[in-house]
PDB file of C-alpha atoms in Angstrom:
ATOM      1  CA  MET A  13      16.250  33.695  -6.147  1.00 41.00           C
ATOM      2  CA  THR A  14      14.576  33.348  -2.711  1.00 42.00           C
ATOM      3  CA  ASN A  15      15.399  30.863  -0.056  1.00 45.00           C
ATOM      4  CA  THR A  16      11.910  29.170   0.118  1.00 45.00           C
ATOM      5  CA  LEU A  17      12.231  25.545   1.488  1.00 47.00           C
ATOM      6  CA  VAL A  18      10.873  23.255  -0.785  1.00 48.00           C
ATOM      7  CA  ARG A  19       9.936  19.461  -0.007  1.00 52.00           C
ATOM      8  CA  GLU A  20       9.723  17.353  -2.831  1.00 58.00           C
ATOM      9  CA  THR A  21      10.202  13.458  -4.116  1.00 65.00           C
ATOM     10  CA  VAL A  22      13.728  13.319  -5.631  1.00 73.00           C
ATOM     11  CA  ARG A  23      15.494  10.336  -7.948  1.00 66.00           C
ATOM     12  CA  GLU A  24      19.152  10.103  -8.025  1.00 67.00           C
ATOM     13  CA  THR A  25      21.481   7.546  -9.421  1.00 63.00           C
ATOM     14  CA  GLY A  26      24.612   5.279  -8.897  1.00 65.00           C
ATOM     15  CA  PRO A  27      26.392   2.149  -9.884  1.00 66.00           C
ATOM     16  CA  VAL A  28      25.702  -1.510  -8.921  1.00 66.00           C
ATOM     17  CA  GLY A  29      28.740  -3.535  -7.738  1.00 64.00           C
ATOM     18  CA  LEU A  30      29.519  -7.002  -6.959  1.00 58.00           C
ATOM     19  CA  VAL A  31      30.684  -7.635  -3.209  1.00 59.00           C
ATOM     20  CA  SER A  32      33.597 -10.430  -3.313  1.00 45.00           C
ATOM     21  CA  THR A  33      33.657 -10.984   0.402  1.00 53.00           C
ATOM     22  CA  ARG A  34      29.991 -12.159   0.713  1.00 74.00           C
ATOM     23  CA  PRO A  35      28.877 -14.508  -1.918  1.00 75.00           C
ATOM     24  CA  GLY A  36      25.736 -13.590  -3.685  1.00 79.00           C
ATOM     25  CA  ARG A  37      25.522  -9.945  -2.060  1.00 86.00           C
ATOM     26  CA  LEU A  38      25.681  -6.738  -4.047  1.00 86.00           C
ATOM     27  CA  LEU A  39      27.331  -3.530  -2.982  1.00 88.00           C
ATOM     28  CA  VAL A  40      24.913  -0.831  -4.259  1.00 89.00           C
ATOM     29  CA  GLN A  41      26.183   2.720  -4.399  1.00 90.00           C
ATOM     30  CA  LEU A  42      23.116   4.932  -3.457  1.00 92.00           C
ATOM     31  CA  ILE A  43      24.203   8.169  -4.183  1.00 92.00           C
ATOM     32  CA  THR A  44      27.238  10.600  -4.518  1.00 92.00           C
ATOM     33  CA  PRO A  45      27.759  14.314  -3.783  1.00 95.00           C
ATOM     34  CA  GLY A  46      27.130  16.642  -6.405  1.00 95.00           C
ATOM     35  CA  TRP A  47      24.426  17.849  -8.940  1.00 94.00           C
ATOM     36  CA  GLY A  48      21.796  15.234  -9.796  1.00 90.00           C
ATOM     37  CA  SER A  49      18.612  15.188 -11.819  1.00 87.00           C
ATOM     38  CA  SER A  50      16.643  16.759  -8.636  1.00 91.00           C
ATOM     39  CA  GLY A  51      19.127  19.078  -7.270  1.00 94.00           C
ATOM     40  CA  TYR A  52      22.663  19.404  -5.605  1.00 96.00           C
ATOM     41  CA  TYR A  53      23.653  16.945  -2.731  1.00 96.00           C
ATOM     42  CA  SER A  54      26.407  18.090  -0.357  1.00 97.00           C
ATOM     43  CA  GLU A  55      28.572  15.325   1.196  1.00 98.00           C
ATOM     44  CA  ASP A  56      27.398  16.742   4.614  1.00 98.00           C
ATOM     45  CA  THR A  57      23.905  16.366   3.543  1.00 98.00           C
ATOM     46  CA  LEU A  58      24.273  12.762   2.451  1.00 97.00           C
ATOM     47  CA  LYS A  59      26.440  12.067   5.636  1.00 98.00           C
ATOM     48  CA  GLU A  60      23.389  13.349   7.679  1.00 98.00           C
ATOM     49  CA  ALA A  61      20.820  10.969   5.853  1.00 98.00           C
ATOM     50  CA  VAL A  62      23.197   8.167   6.912  1.00 98.00           C
ATOM     51  CA  LYS A  63      23.393   9.325  10.208  1.00 98.00           C
ATOM     52  CA  ALA A  64      19.561   9.709  10.323  1.00 98.00           C
ATOM     53  CA  GLY A  65      19.250   6.114   9.074  1.00 98.00           C
ATOM     54  CA  ILE A  66      17.054   6.755   6.161  1.00 97.00           C
ATOM     55  CA  TRP A  67      18.295   3.628   4.397  1.00 98.00           C
ATOM     56  CA  ALA A  68      17.881   0.901   6.933  1.00 98.00           C
ATOM     57  CA  ALA A  69      18.697  -2.669   6.841  1.00 97.00           C
ATOM     58  CA  GLY A  70      15.537  -4.332   5.219  1.00 96.00           C
ATOM     59  CA  HIS A  71      15.010  -1.294   2.999  1.00 95.00           C
ATOM     60  CA  HIS A  72      13.244  -2.451  -0.288  1.00 93.00           C
ATOM     61  CA  MET A  73      14.755  -2.573  -3.846  1.00 92.00           C
ATOM     62  CA  PHE A  74      12.527  -2.981  -6.867  1.00 89.00           C
ATOM     63  CA  LEU A  75      13.256  -3.252 -10.593  1.00 84.00           C
ATOM     64  CA  ASP A  76      12.605   0.307 -12.273  1.00 70.00           C
ATOM     65  CA  HIS A  77      10.773   3.348 -10.831  1.00 66.00           C
ATOM     66  CA  PRO A  78       7.136   3.107 -10.934  1.00 61.00           C
ATOM     67  CA  GLY A  79       5.267   5.233 -13.688  1.00 61.00           C
ATOM     68  CA  GLU A  80       2.811   7.911 -12.430  1.00 71.00           C
ATOM     69  CA  GLU A  81      -0.103   5.728 -13.014  1.00 73.00           C
ATOM     70  CA  GLU A  82       1.440   2.923 -10.799  1.00 70.00           C
ATOM     71  CA  ASN A  83       2.607   5.254  -8.155  1.00 60.00           C
ATOM     72  CA  TYR A  84      -0.887   6.645  -8.018  1.00 60.00           C
ATOM     73  CA  ASP A  85      -2.700   3.172  -7.871  1.00 66.00           C
ATOM     74  CA  ARG A  86      -0.211   1.273  -5.947  1.00 60.00           C
ATOM     75  CA  PRO A  87       2.246   3.434  -4.129  1.00 60.00           C
ATOM     76  CA  GLU A  88       3.278   0.500  -1.826  1.00 66.00           C
ATOM     77  CA  ARG A  89       4.559  -1.125  -5.026  1.00 66.00           C
ATOM     78  CA  SER A  90       4.202  -4.655  -6.321  1.00 67.00           C
ATOM     79  CA  VAL A  91       5.743  -7.811  -4.903  1.00 69.00           C
ATOM     80  CA  ARG A  92       6.446  -8.855  -8.715  1.00 70.00           C
ATOM     81  CA  ASP A  93       9.121  -6.002  -8.861  1.00 79.00           C
ATOM     82  CA  LEU A  94      10.520  -6.478  -5.535  1.00 87.00           C
ATOM     83  CA  SER A  95      14.000  -7.753  -6.185  1.00 89.00           C
ATOM     84  CA  ALA A  96      16.388  -7.031  -3.062  1.00 93.00           C
ATOM     85  CA  THR A  97      16.740  -5.648   0.280  1.00 95.00           C
ATOM     86  CA  LEU A  98      19.374  -3.930   2.019  1.00 96.00           C
ATOM     87  CA  THR A  99      21.246  -6.338   4.581  1.00 94.00           C
ATOM     88  CA  GLU A 100      22.577  -3.553   6.504  1.00 95.00           C
ATOM     89  CA  ALA A 101      22.002   0.397   6.772  1.00 97.00           C
ATOM     90  CA  ALA A 102      23.620   2.492   4.476  1.00 97.00           C
ATOM     91  CA  ARG A 103      26.910   4.068   5.374  1.00 97.00           C
ATOM     92  CA  TRP A 104      29.369   6.733   4.052  1.00 97.00           C
ATOM     93  CA  ASP A 105      32.414   5.107   2.109  1.00 95.00           C
ATOM     94  CA  ASP A 106      35.422   7.440   2.326  1.00 96.00           C
ATOM     95  CA  ALA A 107      37.297   5.775  -0.646  1.00 94.00           C
ATOM     96  CA  LEU A 108      34.238   6.164  -2.969  1.00 92.00           C
ATOM     97  CA  LYS A 109      32.773   9.202  -1.618  1.00 94.00           C
ATOM     98  CA  ALA A 110      29.361   7.757  -1.774  1.00 93.00           C
ATOM     99  CA  VAL A 111      26.512   6.451   0.330  1.00 95.00           C
ATOM    100  CA  VAL A 112      26.737   2.531  -0.046  1.00 93.00           C
ATOM    101  CA  ALA A 113      25.169  -0.358   1.435  1.00 94.00           C
ATOM    102  CA  GLU A 114      25.068  -4.291   0.857  1.00 93.00           C
ATOM    103  CA  ALA A 115      22.046  -5.722  -0.744  1.00 93.00           C
ATOM    104  CA  GLN A 116      20.708  -9.489  -0.967  1.00 93.00           C
ATOM    105  CA  PRO A 117      18.891  -9.892  -4.258  1.00 92.00           C
ATOM    106  CA  PHE A 118      16.107 -12.592  -4.286  1.00 89.00           C
ATOM    107  CA  GLY A 119      13.447 -14.252  -6.366  1.00 82.00           C
ATOM    108  CA  PRO A 120      13.575 -14.660  -9.930  1.00 84.00           C
ATOM    109  CA  TRP A 121      16.068 -11.598 -10.299  1.00 86.00           C
ATOM    110  CA  ALA A 122      18.665 -12.947  -7.928  1.00 88.00           C
ATOM    111  CA  GLU A 123      21.018 -14.561 -10.642  1.00 88.00           C
ATOM    112  CA  THR A 124      20.487 -12.089 -13.267  1.00 88.00           C
ATOM    113  CA  LEU A 125      21.232  -9.099 -10.459  1.00 87.00           C
ATOM    114  CA  ARG A 126      24.497 -11.142  -9.548  1.00 85.00           C
ATOM    115  CA  ASP A 127      25.654 -11.248 -13.191  1.00 85.00           C
ATOM    116  CA  GLU A 128      28.838  -9.018 -13.405  1.00 83.00           C
ATOM    117  CA  ASP A 129      27.957  -7.966 -17.124  1.00 87.00           C
ATOM    118  CA  PHE A 130      24.349  -7.086 -16.020  1.00 86.00           C
ATOM    119  CA  ALA A 131      25.459  -5.189 -12.962  1.00 83.00           C
ATOM    120  CA  ARG A 132      27.795  -3.012 -15.108  1.00 83.00           C
ATOM    121  CA  ALA A 133      24.877  -2.124 -17.516  1.00 86.00           C
ATOM    122  CA  ILE A 134      22.342  -0.935 -14.960  1.00 87.00           C
ATOM    123  CA  GLY A 135      22.370   1.433 -12.065  1.00 86.00           C
ATOM    124  CA  VAL A 136      20.515   1.993  -8.781  1.00 88.00           C
ATOM    125  CA  SER A 137      18.393   5.325  -8.177  1.00 88.00           C
ATOM    126  CA  ILE A 138      16.938   6.432  -4.858  1.00 91.00           C
ATOM    127  CA  ARG A 139      13.576   7.627  -4.391  1.00 88.00           C
ATOM    128  CA  ALA A 140      13.252   9.823  -1.216  1.00 92.00           C
ATOM    129  CA  TYR A 141      11.381  12.929   0.324  1.00 93.00           C
ATOM    130  CA  ALA A 142      13.866  15.950   0.517  1.00 95.00           C
ATOM    131  CA  GLU A 143      13.873  19.345   1.663  1.00 96.00           C
ATOM    132  CA  GLY A 144      15.640  21.962  -0.237  1.00 96.00           C
ATOM    133  CA  ALA A 145      16.050  25.631  -1.503  1.00 96.00           C
ATOM    134  CA  PRO A 146      17.135  27.556  -4.526  1.00 97.00           C
ATOM    135  CA  GLY A 147      20.768  28.199  -4.476  1.00 97.00           C
ATOM    136  CA  GLU A 148      24.243  27.966  -6.072  1.00 97.00           C
ATOM    137  CA  ALA A 149      26.793  25.401  -5.839  1.00 97.00           C
ATOM    138  CA  GLU A 150      29.796  24.443  -8.052  1.00 97.00           C
ATOM    139  CA  GLY A 151      28.843  27.575 -10.127  1.00 97.00           C
ATOM    140  CA  ARG A 152      25.485  26.231 -10.910  1.00 97.00           C
ATOM    141  CA  HIS A 153      22.329  27.510 -10.010  1.00 97.00           C
ATOM    142  CA  GLY A 154      19.007  25.209  -9.023  1.00 97.00           C
ATOM    143  CA  THR A 155      17.678  23.390  -5.879  1.00 96.00           C
ATOM    144  CA  ILE A 156      20.133  22.865  -3.236  1.00 97.00           C
ATOM    145  CA  ILE A 157      18.993  19.521  -1.420  1.00 97.00           C
ATOM    146  CA  THR A 158      19.574  20.408   2.254  1.00 97.00           C
ATOM    147  CA  ARG A 159      17.854  17.495   3.977  1.00 97.00           C
ATOM    148  CA  LEU A 160      16.715  13.990   2.949  1.00 96.00           C
ATOM    149  CA  THR A 161      14.054  13.154   5.258  1.00 95.00           C
ATOM    150  CA  GLU A 162      12.853   9.600   4.252  1.00 94.00           C
ATOM    151  CA  ALA A 163      13.719   7.137   1.833  1.00 93.00           C
ATOM    152  CA  ILE A 164      10.780   5.690  -0.224  1.00 90.00           C
ATOM    153  CA  SER A 165      12.627   2.936  -2.167  1.00 90.00           C
ATOM    154  CA  THR A 166      15.856   2.240  -4.014  1.00 89.00           C
ATOM    155  CA  ASP A 167      15.435   0.703  -7.579  1.00 88.00           C
ATOM    156  CA  PHE A 168      17.632  -0.822 -10.212  1.00 89.00           C
ATOM    157  CA  VAL A 169      16.951   1.409 -13.051  1.00 87.00           C
ATOM    158  CA  THR A 170      18.576   1.053 -16.724  1.00 85.00           C
ATOM    159  CA  VAL A 171      19.913   4.464 -17.234  1.00 74.00           C
ATOM    160  CA  ALA A 172      21.942   5.867 -14.121  1.00 62.00           C
TER     161      ALA A 172
END
């Protein structure tokens, strides 16, 4: 395998949780270290993305990822699907070993997204631009994500 640098769009997922200290807010786990569907993410790579501020306060969260056609026709996404924004920049949580952020749901989905049963049934998935190269981690070969360069959106999805 060569060490060619690859720049691609990645998608990764994590669970949703309710924040008890701030009524109406959600604590979302954006991503954890390890193998995901797009490659391997080290803890250092994720901490660097947090330090770089790629998930800033105000970052948009949508319902579902766009399909190929929707992504082509409307890459900025639709206001119909805009369901929350991050109220703070993402941070590394040592206890969870994850990138997390607080989100404020709004519009017609606010009550649904704050429902505990619904929150347990869905997940959150990032869409971001990343750099990586073929390599090996944890005994597995694949793309090693070396840098997350830009967050596109973070979406509520059915399968995390």
